[in-house]
mmCIF file of C-alpha atoms in Angstrom:
data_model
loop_
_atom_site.group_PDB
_atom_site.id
_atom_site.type_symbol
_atom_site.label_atom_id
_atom_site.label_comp_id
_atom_site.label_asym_id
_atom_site.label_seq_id
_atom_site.Cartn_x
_atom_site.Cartn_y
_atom_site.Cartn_z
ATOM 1 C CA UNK A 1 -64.564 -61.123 221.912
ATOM 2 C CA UNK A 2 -62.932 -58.516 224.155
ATOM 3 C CA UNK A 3 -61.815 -61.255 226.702
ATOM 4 C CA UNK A 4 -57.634 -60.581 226.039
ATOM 5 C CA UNK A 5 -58.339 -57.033 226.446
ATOM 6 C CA UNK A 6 -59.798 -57.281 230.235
ATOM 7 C CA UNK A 7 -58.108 -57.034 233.225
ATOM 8 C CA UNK A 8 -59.951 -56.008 235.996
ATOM 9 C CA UNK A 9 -63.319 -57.043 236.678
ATOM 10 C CA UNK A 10 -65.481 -55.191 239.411
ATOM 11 C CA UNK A 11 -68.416 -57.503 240.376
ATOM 12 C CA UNK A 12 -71.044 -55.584 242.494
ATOM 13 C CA UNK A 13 -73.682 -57.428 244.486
ATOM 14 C CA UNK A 14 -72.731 -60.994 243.276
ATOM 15 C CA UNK A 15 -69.266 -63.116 243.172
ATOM 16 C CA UNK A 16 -68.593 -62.987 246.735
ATOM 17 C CA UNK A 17 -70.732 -66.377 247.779
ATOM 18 C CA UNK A 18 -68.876 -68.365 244.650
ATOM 19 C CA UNK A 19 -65.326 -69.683 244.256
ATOM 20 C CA UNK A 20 -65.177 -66.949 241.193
ATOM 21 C CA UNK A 21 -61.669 -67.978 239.931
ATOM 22 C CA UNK A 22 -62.845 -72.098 239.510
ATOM 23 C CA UNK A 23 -66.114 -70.733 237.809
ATOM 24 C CA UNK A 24 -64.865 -67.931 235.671
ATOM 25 C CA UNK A 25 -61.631 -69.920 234.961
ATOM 26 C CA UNK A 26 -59.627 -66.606 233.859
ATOM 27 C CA UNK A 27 -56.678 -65.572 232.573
ATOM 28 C CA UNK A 28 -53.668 -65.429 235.148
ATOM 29 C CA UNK A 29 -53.487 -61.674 234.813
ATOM 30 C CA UNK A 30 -57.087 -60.973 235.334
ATOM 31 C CA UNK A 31 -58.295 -59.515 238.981
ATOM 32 C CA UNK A 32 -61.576 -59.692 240.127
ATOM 33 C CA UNK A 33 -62.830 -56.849 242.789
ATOM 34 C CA UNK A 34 -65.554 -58.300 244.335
ATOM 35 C CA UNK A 35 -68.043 -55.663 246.340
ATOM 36 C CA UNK A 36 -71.005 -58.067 247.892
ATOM 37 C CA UNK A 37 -73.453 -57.612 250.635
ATOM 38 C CA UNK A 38 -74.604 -61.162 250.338
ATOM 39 C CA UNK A 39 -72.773 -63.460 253.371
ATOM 40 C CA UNK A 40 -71.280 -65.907 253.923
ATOM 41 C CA UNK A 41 -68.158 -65.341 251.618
ATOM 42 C CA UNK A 42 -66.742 -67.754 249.582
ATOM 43 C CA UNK A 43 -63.248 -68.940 251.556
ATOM 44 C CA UNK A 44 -61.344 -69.529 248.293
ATOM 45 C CA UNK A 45 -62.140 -65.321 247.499
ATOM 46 C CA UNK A 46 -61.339 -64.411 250.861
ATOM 47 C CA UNK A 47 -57.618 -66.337 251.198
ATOM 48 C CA UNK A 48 -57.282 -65.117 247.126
ATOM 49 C CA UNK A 49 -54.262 -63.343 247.275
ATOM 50 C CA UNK A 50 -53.640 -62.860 243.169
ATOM 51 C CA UNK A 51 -56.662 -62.787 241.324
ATOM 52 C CA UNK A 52 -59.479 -61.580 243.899
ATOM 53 C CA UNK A 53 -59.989 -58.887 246.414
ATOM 54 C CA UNK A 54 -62.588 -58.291 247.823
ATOM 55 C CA UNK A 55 -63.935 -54.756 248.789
ATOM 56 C CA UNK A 56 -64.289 -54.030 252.335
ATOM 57 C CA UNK A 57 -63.026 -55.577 255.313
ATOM 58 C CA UNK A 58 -63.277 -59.817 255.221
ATOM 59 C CA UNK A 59 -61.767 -59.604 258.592
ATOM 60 C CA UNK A 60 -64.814 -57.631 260.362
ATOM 61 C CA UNK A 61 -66.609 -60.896 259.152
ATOM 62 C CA UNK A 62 -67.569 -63.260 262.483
ATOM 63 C CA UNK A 63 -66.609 -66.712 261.999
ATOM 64 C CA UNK A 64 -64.053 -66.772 259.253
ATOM 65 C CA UNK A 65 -62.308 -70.291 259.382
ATOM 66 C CA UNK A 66 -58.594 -69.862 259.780
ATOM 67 C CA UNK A 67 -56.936 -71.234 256.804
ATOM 68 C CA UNK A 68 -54.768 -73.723 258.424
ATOM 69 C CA UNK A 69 -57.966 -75.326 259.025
ATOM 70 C CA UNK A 70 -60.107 -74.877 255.639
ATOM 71 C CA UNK A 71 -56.253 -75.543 253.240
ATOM 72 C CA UNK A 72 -54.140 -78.964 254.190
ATOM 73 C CA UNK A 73 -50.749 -78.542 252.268
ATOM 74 C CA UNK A 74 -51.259 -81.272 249.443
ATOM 75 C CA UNK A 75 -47.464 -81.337 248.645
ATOM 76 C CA UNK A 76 -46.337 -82.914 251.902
ATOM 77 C CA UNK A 77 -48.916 -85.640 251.033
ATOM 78 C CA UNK A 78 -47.347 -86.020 247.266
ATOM 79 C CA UNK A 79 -43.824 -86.215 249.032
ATOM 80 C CA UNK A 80 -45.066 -89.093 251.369
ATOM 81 C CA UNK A 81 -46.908 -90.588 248.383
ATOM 82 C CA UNK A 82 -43.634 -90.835 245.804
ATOM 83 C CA UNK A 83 -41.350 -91.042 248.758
ATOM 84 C CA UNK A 84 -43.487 -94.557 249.697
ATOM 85 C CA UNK A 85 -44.407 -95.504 245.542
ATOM 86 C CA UNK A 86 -40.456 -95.032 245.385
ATOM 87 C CA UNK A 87 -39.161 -97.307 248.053
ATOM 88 C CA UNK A 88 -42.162 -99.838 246.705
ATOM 89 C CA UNK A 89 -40.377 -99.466 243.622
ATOM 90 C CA UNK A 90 -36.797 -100.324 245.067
ATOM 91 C CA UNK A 91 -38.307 -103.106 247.212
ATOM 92 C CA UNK A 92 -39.727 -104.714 243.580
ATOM 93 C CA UNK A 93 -36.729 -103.662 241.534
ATOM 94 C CA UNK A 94 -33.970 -104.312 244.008
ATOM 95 C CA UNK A 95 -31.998 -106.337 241.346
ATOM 96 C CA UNK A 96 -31.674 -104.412 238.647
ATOM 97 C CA UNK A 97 -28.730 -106.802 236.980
ATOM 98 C CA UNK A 98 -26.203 -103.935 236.433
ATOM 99 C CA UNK A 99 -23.351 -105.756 237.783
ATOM 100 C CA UNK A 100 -23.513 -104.489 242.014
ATOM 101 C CA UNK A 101 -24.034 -107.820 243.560
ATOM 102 C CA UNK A 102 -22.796 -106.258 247.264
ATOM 103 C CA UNK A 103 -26.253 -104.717 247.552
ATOM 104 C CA UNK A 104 -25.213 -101.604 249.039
ATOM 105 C CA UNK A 105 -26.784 -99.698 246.309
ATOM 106 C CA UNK A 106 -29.743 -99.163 247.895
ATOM 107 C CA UNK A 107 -28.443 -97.444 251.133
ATOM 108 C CA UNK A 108 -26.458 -95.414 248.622
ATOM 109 C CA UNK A 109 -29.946 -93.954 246.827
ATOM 110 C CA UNK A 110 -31.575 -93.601 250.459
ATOM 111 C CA UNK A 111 -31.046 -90.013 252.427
ATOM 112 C CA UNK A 112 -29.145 -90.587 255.176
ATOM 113 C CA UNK A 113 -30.443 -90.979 258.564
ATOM 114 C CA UNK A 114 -33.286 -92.621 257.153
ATOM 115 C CA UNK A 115 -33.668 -95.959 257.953
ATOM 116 C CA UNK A 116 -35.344 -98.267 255.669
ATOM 117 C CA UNK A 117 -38.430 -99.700 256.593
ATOM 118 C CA UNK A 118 -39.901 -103.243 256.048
ATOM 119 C CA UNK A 119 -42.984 -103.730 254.048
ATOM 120 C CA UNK A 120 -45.336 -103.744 257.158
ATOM 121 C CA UNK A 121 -44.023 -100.109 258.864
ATOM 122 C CA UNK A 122 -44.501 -98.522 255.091
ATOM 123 C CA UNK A 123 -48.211 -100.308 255.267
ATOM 124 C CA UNK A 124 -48.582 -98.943 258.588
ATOM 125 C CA UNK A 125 -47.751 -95.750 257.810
ATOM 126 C CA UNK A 126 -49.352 -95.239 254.785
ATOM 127 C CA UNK A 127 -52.723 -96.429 257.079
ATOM 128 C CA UNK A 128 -51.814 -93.441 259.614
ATOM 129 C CA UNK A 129 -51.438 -91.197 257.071
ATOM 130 C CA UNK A 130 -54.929 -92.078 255.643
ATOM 131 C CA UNK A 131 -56.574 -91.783 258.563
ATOM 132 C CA UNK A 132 -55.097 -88.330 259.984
ATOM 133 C CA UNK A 133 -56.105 -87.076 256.432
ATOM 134 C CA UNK A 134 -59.904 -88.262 256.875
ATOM 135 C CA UNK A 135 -59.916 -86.823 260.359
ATOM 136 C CA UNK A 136 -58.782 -82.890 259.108
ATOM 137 C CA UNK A 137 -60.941 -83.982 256.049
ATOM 138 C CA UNK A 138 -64.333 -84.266 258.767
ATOM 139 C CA UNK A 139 -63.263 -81.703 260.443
ATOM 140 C CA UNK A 140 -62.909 -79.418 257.666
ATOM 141 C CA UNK A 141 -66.245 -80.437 256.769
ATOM 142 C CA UNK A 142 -67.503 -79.842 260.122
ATOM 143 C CA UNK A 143 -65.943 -75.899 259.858
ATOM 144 C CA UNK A 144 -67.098 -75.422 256.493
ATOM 145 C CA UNK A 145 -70.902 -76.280 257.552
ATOM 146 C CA UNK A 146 -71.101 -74.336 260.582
ATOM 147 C CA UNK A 147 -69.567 -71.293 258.409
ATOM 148 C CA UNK A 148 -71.908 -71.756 255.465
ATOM 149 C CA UNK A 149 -75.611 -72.465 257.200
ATOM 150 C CA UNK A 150 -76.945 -69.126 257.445
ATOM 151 C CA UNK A 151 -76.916 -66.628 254.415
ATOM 152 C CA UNK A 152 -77.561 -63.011 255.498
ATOM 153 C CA UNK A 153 -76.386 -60.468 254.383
ATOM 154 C CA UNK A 154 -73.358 -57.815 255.618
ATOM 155 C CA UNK A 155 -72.597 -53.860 255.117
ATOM 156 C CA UNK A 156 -74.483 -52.418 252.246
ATOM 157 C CA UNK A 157 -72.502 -52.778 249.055
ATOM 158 C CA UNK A 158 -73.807 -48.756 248.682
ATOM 159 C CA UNK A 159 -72.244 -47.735 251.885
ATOM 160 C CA UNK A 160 -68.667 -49.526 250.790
ATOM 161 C CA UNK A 161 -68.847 -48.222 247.620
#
């Protein structure tokens, strides 16, 4: 009923073990303040910078993953993806019946200094590219177990507070 009229939300004793933002789903202007005793902390709260902040200092936490390790930049893998769908694309399209028949139209479209690559070096690539991404994936994994198997719990939310 009230939900427009919210903007700060103070959550004492609970929040901090959840990724609040994916469960709550709020608005972009909402902000959570999150005061919890209860440990580990959620990763996704903790590396928040626009809707959650948590109370107290996350840093005096042991065994925080860095985020370089926990976060893998998804748009450099897009940018491999459409740069490799694209050149499939040219390699399938290549006449396109509009008249060039010199065929320097595709070195035209490519960036320069890029050289174009045959079939089998995109394959192979695309292959290296998979399995570098299920490497940080089990290692991620591997970080994200050994910072989640205990729950204890930190500083008294009373003593923050």
């Amino acid at each position: 009923e009230h939900q427009g009229d919210v903007k700060y939300v103070l959550l004492v004793n609970c929040g901090g073990c959840v990724d609040i933002v994916e469960l709550l789903q709020p608005a972009e202007d909402v902000t959570f303040f999150i005061c919890d005793a209860h440990r580990p902390l959620d990763v996704c709260n903790i590396y928040s910078d626009r809707q959650v902040c948590i109370l107290g200092d996350a840093a005096l936490e042991e065994n925080i993953p860095a985020f370089e390790t926990i976060f893998h930049d998804s748009d450099e893998e897009d940018d491999d993806q459409d740069q490799s769908g694209e050149e499939d694309e040219e390699e399938v399209h290549n006449d396109s019946g509009a008249g060039d028949s010199d065929g320097d139209d595709d070195s035209a479209q490519r960036p320069p200094g890029r050289p174009k690559l045959t079939r089998l070096e995109r394959h192979e690539q695309r292959i290296l590219r998979q399995r570098a991404r299920r490497q940080w994936e089990s290692e991620r994994d591997r970080i994200m177990f050994e910072y989640t198997q205990f729950s204890y719990y930190g500083r008294s939310t009373a003593l923050l507070i």
